[in-house]
Tab-separated table of C-alpha atoms in Angstrom:
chain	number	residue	atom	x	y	z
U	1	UNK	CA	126.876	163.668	79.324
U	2	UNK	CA	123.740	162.328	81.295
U	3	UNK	CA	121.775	159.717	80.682
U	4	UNK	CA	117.921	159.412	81.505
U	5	UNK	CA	116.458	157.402	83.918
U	6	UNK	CA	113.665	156.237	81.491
U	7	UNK	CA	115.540	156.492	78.118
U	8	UNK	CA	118.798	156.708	78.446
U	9	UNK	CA	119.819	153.842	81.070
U	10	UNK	CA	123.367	153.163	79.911
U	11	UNK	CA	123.185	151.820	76.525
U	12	UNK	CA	124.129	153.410	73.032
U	13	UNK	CA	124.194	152.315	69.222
U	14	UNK	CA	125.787	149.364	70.031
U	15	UNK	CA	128.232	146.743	68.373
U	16	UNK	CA	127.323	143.356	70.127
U	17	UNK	CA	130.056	140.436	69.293
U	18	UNK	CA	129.323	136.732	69.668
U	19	UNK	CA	131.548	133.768	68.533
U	20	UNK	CA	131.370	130.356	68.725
U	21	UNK	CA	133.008	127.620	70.162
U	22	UNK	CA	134.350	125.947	70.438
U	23	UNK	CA	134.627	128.286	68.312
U	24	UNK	CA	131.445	130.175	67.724
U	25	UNK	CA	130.164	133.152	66.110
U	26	UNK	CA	130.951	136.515	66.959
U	27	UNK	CA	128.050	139.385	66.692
U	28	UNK	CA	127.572	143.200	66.374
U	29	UNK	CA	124.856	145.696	65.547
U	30	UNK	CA	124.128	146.040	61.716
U	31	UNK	CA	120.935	147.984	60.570
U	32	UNK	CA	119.544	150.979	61.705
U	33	UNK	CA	118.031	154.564	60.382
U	34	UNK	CA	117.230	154.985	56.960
U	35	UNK	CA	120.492	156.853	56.452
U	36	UNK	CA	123.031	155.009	58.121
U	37	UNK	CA	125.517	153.678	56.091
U	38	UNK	CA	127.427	149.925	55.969
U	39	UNK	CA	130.380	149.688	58.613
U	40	UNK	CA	132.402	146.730	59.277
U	41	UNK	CA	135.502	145.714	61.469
U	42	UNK	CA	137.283	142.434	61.390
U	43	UNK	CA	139.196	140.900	64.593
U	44	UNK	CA	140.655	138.273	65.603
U	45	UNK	CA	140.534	136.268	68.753
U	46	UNK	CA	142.318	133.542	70.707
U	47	UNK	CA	139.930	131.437	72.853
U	48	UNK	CA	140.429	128.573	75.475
U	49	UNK	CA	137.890	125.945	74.697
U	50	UNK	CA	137.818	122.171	76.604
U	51	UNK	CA	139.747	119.700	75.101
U	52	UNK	CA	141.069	122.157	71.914
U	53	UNK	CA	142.560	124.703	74.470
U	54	UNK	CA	143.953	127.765	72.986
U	55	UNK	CA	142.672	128.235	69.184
U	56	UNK	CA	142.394	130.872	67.211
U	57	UNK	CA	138.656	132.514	65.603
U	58	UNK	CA	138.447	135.324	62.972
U	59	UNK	CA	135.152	137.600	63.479
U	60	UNK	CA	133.830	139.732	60.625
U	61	UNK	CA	131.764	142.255	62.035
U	62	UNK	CA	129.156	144.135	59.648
U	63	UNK	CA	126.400	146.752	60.896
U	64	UNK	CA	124.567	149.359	58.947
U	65	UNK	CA	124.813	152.990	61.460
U	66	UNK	CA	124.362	156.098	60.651
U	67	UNK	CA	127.314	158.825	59.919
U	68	UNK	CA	125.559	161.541	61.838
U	69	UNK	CA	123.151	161.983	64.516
U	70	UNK	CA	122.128	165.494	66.061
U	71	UNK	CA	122.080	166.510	69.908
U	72	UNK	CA	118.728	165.589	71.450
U	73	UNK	CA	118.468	162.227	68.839
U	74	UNK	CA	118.240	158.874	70.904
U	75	UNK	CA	120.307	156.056	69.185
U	76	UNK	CA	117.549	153.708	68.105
U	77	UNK	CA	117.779	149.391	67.607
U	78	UNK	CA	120.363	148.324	65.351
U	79	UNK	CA	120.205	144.631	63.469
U	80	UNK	CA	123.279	142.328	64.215
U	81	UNK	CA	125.112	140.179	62.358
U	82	UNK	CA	128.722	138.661	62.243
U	83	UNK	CA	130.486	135.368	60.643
U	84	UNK	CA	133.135	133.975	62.896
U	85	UNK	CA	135.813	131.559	61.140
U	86	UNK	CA	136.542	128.693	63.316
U	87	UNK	CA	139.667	126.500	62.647
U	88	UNK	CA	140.014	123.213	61.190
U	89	UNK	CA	141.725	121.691	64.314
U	90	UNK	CA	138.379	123.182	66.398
U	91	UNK	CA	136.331	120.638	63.889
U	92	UNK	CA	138.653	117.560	64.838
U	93	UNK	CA	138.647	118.484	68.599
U	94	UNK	CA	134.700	118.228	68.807
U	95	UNK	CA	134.371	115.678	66.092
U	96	UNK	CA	135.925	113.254	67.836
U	97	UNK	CA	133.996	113.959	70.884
U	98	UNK	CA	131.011	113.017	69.139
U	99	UNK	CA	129.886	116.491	68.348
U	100	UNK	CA	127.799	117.812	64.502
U	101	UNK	CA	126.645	120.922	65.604
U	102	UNK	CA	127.689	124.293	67.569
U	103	UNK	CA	125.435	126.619	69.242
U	104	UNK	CA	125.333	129.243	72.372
U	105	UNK	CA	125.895	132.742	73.473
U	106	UNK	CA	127.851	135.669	73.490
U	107	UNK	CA	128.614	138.473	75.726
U	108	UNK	CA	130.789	141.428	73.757
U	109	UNK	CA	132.510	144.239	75.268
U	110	UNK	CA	132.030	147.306	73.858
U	111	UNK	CA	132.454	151.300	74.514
U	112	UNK	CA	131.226	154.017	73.526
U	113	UNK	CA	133.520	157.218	74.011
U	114	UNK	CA	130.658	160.202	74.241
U	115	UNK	CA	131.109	163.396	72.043
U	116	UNK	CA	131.999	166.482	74.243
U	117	UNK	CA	134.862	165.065	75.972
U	118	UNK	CA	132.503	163.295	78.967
U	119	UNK	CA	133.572	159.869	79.149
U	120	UNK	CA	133.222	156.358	77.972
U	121	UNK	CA	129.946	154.132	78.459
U	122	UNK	CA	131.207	150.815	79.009
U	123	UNK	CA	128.098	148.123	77.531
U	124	UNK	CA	128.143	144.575	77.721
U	125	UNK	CA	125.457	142.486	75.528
U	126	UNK	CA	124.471	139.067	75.140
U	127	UNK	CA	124.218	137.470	71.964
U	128	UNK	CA	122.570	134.521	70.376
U	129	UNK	CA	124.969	132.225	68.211
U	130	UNK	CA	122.750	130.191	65.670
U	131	UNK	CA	123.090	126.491	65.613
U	132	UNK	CA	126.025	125.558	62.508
U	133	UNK	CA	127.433	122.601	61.108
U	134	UNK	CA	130.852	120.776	62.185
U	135	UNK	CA	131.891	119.184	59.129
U	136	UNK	CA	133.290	115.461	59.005
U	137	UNK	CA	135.957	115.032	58.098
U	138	UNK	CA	137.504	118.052	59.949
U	139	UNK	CA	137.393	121.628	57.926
U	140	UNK	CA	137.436	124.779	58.679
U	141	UNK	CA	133.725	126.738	59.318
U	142	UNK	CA	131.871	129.555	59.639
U	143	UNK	CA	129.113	130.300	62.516
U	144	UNK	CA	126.723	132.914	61.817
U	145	UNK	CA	124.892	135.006	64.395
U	146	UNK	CA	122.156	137.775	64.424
U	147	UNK	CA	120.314	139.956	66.999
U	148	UNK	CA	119.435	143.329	67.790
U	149	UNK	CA	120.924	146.151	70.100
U	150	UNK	CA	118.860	147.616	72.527
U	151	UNK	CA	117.118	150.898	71.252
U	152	UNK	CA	116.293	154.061	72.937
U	153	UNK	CA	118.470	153.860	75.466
U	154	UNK	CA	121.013	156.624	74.980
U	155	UNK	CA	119.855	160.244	73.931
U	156	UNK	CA	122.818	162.573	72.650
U	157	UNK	CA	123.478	165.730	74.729
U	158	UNK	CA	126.389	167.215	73.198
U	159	UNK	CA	128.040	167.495	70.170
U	160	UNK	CA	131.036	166.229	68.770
U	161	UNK	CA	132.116	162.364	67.538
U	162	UNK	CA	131.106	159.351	69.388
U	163	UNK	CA	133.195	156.061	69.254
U	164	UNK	CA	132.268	152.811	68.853
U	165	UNK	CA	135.074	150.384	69.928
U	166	UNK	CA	134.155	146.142	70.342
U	167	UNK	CA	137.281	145.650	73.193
U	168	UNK	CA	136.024	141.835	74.451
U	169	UNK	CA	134.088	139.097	74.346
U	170	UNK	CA	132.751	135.705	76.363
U	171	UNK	CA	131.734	132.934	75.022
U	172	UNK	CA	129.028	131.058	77.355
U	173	UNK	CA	126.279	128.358	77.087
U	174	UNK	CA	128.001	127.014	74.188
U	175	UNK	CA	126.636	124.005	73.292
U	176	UNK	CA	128.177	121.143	70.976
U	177	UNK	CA	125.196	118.469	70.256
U	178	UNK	CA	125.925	114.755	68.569
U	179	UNK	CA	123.935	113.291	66.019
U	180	UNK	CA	120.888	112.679	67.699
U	181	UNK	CA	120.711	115.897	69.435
U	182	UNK	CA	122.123	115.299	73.017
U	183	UNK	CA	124.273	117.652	74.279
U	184	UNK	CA	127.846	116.463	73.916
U	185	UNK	CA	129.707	116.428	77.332
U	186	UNK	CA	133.208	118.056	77.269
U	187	UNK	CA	135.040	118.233	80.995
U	188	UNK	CA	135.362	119.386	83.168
U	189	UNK	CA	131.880	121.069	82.297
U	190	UNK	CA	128.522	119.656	81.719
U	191	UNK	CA	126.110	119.938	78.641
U	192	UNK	CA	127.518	123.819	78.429
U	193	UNK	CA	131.141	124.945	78.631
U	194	UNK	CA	132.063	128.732	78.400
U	195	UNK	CA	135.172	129.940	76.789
U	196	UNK	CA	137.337	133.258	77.226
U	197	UNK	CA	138.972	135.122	74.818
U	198	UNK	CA	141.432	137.150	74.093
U	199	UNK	CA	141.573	140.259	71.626
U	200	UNK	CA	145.084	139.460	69.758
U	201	UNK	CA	147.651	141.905	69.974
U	202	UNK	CA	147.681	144.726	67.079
U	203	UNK	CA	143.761	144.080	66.418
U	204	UNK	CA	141.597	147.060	65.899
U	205	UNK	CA	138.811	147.408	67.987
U	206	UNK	CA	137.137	150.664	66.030
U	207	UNK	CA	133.880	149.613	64.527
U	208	UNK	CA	132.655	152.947	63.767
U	209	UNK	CA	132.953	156.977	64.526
U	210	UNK	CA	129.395	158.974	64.070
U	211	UNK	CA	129.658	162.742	63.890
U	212	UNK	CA	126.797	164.510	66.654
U	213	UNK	CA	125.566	167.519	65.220
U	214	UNK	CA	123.878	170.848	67.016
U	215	UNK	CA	120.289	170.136	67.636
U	216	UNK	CA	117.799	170.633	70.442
U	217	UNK	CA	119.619	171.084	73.409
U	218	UNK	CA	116.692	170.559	75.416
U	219	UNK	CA	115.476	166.773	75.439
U	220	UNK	CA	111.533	166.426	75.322
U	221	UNK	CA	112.332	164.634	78.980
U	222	UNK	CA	114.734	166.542	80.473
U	223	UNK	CA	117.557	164.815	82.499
U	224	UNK	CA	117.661	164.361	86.223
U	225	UNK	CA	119.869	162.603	88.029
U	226	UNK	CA	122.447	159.924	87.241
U	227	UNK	CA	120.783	156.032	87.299
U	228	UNK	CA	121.877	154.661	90.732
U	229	UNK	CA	120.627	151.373	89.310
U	230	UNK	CA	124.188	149.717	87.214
U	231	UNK	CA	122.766	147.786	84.321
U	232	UNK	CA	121.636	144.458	83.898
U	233	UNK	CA	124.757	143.089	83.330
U	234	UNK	CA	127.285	145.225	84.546
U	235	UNK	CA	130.519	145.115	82.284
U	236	UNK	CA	133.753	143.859	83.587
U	237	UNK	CA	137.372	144.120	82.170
U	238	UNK	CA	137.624	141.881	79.348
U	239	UNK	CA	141.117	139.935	79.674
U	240	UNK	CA	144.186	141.956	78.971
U	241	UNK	CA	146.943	139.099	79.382
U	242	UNK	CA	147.884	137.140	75.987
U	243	UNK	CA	147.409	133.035	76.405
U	244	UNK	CA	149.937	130.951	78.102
U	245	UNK	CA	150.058	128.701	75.057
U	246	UNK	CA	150.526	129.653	71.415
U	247	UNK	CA	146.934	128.621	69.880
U	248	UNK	CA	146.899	125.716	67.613
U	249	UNK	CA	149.790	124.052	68.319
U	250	UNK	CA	149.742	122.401	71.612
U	251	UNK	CA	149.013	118.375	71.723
U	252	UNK	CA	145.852	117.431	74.366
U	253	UNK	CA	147.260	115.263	76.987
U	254	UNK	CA	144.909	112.588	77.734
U	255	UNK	CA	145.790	109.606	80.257
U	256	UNK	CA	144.430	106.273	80.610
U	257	UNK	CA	144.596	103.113	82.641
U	258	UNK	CA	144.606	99.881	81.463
U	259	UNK	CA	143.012	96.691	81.753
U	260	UNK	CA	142.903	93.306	79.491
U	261	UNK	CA	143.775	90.198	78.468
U	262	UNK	CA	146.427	88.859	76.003
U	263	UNK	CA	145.417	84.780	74.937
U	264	UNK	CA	148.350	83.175	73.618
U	265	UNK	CA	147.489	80.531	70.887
U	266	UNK	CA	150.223	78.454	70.980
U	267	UNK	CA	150.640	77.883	74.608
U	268	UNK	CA	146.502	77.960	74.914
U	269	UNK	CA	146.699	79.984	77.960
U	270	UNK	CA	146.472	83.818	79.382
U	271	UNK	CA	147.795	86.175	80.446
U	272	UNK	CA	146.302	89.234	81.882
U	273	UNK	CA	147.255	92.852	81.283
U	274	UNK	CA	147.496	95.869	83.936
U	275	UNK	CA	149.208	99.618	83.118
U	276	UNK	CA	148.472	102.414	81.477
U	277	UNK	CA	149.255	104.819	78.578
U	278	UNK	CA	149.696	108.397	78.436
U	279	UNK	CA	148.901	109.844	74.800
U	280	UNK	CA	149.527	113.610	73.090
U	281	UNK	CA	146.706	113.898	70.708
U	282	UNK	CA	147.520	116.183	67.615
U	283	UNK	CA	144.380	117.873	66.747
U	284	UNK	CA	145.515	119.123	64.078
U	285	UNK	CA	146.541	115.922	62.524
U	286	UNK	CA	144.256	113.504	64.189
U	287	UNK	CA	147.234	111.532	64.867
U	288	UNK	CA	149.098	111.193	68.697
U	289	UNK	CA	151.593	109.132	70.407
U	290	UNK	CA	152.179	107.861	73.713
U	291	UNK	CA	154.288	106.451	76.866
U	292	UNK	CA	152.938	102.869	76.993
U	293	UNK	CA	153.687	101.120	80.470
U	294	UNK	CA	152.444	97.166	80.940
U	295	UNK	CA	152.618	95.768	84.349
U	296	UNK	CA	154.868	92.778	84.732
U	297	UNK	CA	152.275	89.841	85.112
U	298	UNK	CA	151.978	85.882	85.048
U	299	UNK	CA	150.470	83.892	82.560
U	300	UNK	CA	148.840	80.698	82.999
U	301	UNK	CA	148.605	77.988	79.743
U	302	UNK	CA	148.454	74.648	79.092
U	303	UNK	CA	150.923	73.136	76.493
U	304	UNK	CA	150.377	69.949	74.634
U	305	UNK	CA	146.849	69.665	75.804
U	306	UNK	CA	147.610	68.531	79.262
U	307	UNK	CA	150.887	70.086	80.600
U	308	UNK	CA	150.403	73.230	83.237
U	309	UNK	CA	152.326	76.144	82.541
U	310	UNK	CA	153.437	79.067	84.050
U	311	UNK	CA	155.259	82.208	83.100
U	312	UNK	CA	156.683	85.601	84.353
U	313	UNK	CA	156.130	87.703	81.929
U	314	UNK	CA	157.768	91.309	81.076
U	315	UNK	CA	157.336	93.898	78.676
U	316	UNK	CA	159.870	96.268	77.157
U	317	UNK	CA	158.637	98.726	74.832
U	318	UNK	CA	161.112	99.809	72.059
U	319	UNK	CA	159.198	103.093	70.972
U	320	UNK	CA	156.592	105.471	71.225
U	321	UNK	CA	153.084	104.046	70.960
U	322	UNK	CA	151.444	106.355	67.966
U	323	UNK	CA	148.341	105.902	66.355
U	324	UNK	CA	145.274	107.620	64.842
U	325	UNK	CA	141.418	108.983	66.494
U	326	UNK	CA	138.943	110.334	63.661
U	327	UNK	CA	135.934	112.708	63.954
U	328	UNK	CA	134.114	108.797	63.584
U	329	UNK	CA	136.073	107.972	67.107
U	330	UNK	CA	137.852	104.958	65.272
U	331	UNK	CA	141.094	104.905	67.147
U	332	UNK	CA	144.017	102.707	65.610
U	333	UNK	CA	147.569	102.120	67.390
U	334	UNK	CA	150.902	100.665	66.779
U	335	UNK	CA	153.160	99.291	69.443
U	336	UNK	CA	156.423	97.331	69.516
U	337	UNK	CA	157.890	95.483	72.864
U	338	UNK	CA	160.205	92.821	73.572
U	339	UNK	CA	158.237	90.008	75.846
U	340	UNK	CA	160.701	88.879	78.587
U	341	UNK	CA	160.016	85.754	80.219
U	342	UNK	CA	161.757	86.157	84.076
U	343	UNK	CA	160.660	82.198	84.777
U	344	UNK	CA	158.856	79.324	83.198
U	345	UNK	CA	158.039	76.582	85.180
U	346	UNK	CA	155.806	73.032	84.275
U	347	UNK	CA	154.184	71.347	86.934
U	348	UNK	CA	155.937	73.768	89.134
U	349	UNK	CA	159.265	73.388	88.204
U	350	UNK	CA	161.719	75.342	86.490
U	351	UNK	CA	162.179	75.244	83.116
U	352	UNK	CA	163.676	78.413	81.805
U	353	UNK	CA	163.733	81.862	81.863
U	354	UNK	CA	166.041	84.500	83.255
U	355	UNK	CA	167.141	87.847	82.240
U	356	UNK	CA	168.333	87.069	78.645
U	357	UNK	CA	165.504	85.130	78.218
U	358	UNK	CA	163.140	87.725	75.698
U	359	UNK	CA	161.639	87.306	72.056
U	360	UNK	CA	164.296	87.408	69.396
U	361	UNK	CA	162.285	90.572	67.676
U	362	UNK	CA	160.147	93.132	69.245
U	363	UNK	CA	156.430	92.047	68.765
U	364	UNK	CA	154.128	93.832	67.037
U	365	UNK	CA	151.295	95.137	68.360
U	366	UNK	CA	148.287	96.570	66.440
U	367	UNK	CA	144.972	97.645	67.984
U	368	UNK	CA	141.897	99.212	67.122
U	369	UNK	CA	138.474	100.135	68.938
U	370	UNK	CA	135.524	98.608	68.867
U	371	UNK	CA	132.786	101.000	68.781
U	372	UNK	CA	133.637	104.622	69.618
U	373	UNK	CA	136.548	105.627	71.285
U	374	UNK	CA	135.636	108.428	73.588
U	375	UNK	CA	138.785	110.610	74.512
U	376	UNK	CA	137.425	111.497	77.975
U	377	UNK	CA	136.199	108.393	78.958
U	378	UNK	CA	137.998	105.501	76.885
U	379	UNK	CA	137.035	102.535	75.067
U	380	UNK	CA	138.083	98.863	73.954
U	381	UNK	CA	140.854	97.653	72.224
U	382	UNK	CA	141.238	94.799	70.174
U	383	UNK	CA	144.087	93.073	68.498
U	384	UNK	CA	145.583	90.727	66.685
U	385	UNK	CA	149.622	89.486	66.841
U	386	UNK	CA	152.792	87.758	66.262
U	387	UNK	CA	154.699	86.510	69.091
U	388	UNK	CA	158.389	86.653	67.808
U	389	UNK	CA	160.337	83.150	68.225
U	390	UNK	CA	162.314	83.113	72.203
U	391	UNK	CA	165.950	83.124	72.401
U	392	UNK	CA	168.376	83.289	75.866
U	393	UNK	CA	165.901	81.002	77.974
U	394	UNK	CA	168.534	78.232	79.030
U	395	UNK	CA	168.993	74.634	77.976
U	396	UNK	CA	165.422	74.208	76.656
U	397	UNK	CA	164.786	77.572	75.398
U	398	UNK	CA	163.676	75.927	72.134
U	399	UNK	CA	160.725	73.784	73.724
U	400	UNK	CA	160.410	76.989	75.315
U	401	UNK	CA	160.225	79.293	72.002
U	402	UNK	CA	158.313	76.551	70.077
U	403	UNK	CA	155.174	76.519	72.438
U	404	UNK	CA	155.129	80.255	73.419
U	405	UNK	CA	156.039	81.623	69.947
U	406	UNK	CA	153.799	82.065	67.064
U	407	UNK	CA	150.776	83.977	64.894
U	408	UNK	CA	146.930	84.394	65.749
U	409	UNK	CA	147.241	85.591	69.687
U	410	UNK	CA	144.881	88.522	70.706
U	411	UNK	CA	144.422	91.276	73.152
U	412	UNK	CA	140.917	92.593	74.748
U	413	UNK	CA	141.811	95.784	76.625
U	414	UNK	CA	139.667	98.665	77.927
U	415	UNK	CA	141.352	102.077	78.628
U	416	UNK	CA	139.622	104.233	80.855
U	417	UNK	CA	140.154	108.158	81.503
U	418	UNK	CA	142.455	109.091	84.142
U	419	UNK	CA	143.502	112.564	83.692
């Protein structure tokens, strides 16, 4: 079948899919003649987003086309319009990056298989994905995009049934906005991120079949020759291979380095704090837990008012570090260690200490941010804590225990992205 140069440059009655976002909305032609009739396909899509990764979206496609069309006809513009289902666990992912809404593009794959046995027209079409809601706290929701097809761009020449199959789609210039309208940034991209996705396996792609009729033979403009010109966008292969990762179930690995202070009351002295943490956020839980490592360090105090202190201090965690980050970016953690004291000296001499010498009780350690804790860039921590009574420090381990031990110490410490 040929297509003109002036009406019939590579496009037909179209299905156009867009989906959102993280998640977004996916879109295809509705509308149409007064006869066409109501079609609709459902799909289902796994897309790699930033920071959610592999998640799955659902797309209901709708379009109004008509059953039959007759040789010589050109397929005119069709309305678009499709709801795309976006999980739960997409809602926490860009919630607690700050983000309310969702908007951006689309560009679907779809063919059309010609009537008379010549060919397939491969289209590609870009869709607009209307700005939607991200609901706090995290829920599933719906994005909601319309458009049009182009029109008058693919005249019938033979008869026989024409296919309409939606094979692919893009997602591109998504955008995910915070509350006062800024474009939320989501690495490694900027204030848009794109997102492939892939058609799951045993999904239909058939949005509709239209019957072509006998008819004029002869089109008002007859053909010449083939466009030389490929279109605007020039379709490429939509991905075949299925995810690495399963969607929805894979914890975000986010690493952090740390840096603070720890002020123990009742030796009225510091100590500072050096390590990191690496965490495995569950989105779909808002919960995650983590490898906590604290540098071995020396604190500095002054007991009974007047007496310098010093101690090498050690920290051996018992457990995994777990805690909580909500859509609000309130993070909250748990930790429990055993503080080791290597050496204690006064005035410079030794006092204590040694290998045994440790709390009797690993100390817990409770944290929370202040402000919002942002999950590519970090935050500060603040805490409150028990120092559990000391035990194995030598001959004066209780002088030792009675001013190192003891309630109302704190920690200030800011985590900052690594990787």
């Amino acid at each position: 079948m040929g297509v003109h140069k002036r009406h019939a440059r590579a496009r037909s009655a179209l299905s156009a899919v867009a989906a959102a976002g993280l998640v977004t909305g996916l879109v295809t032609l509705s509308g149409g003649s007064a006869s066409a009739d109501p079609v609709k396909l459902t799909q289902k899509y796994t897309c790699k987003f930033p920071i959610i990764n592999n998640d799955p979206i659902e797309v209901e496609i709708s379009a109004d086309m008509p059953s039959t069309m007759q040789v010589g006809e050109s397929v005119p513009e069709y309305d678009i319009k499709a709801v795309t289902k976006v999980s739960a666990r997409a809602a926490q992912g860009l919630g607690v990056m700050g983000a309310v809404t969702l908007e951006g593009k689309a560009t679907a794959d779809v063919n059309v298989t010609l009537p008379g046995g010549t060919g397939n027209l491969p289209i590609k079409v870009v869709n607009t994905v209307a700005k939607g809601n991200i609901p706090n706290p995290a829920a599933g929701f719906t994005l909601t995009a319309n458009g049009k097809s182009p029109g008058g761009l693919l005249t019938w020449e033979k008869e026989g049934t024409a296919k309409f199959d939606v094979t692919g789609l893009k997602l591109h210039n998504m955008i995910a906005r915070d509350a006062s309208g800024a474009p939320v940034q989501l690495p490694p991209n900027g204030d848009e991120f794109p997102a492939d996705c892939t058609l799951d396996a045993g999904q239909s792609t058939a949005l509709h079949t239209m019957t072509i009729t006998g008819g004029s033979t002869d089109p008002t403009d007859p053909p010449t020759d083939p466009p030389t010109d490929p279109p605007t966008d020039p379709p490429t292969d939509p991905p075949t291979d299925p995810p690495t990762d399963p969607p929805g179930d894979d914890p975000v690995k986010l690493n952090f380095g740390i840096k603070g202070n720890s002020f123990i009351k009742a030796a009225n002295g510091n100590a500072p704090l050096t390590g990191g943490i690496d965490t495995r956020y569950d989105l779909n839980k808002g919960t995650f837990d983590a490898d906590l490592t604290l540098d071995a360090t020396k604190g500095k105090f002054t007991i009974m008012g007047f007496l310098p202190t010093t101690a090498d201090i050690a920290f051996e965690q018992t457990g995994k570090t777990t805690g909580t980050l909500d859509t609000a970016g309130a993070l909250k953690s748990k930790s429990e260690m055993f503080v080791k004291l290597s050496s204690v000296n006064a005035f410079g001499l030794p006092i204590g200490g040694g290998a045994d010498c440790k709390t009797s009780s690993p100390a817990k350690i409770d944290l929370a941010s202040e402000g919002r804790f942002q999950p590519y860039k970090g935050g500060k921590l603040k805490g409150t804590y028990t120092l559990p009574g000391i035990k194995g420090c030598g001959v004066l381990n209780d002088i030792i225990s009675t001013f190192m031990a003891g309630p109302g110490n704190t920690i200030d410490m800011d985590l900052t992205y690594k990787s």
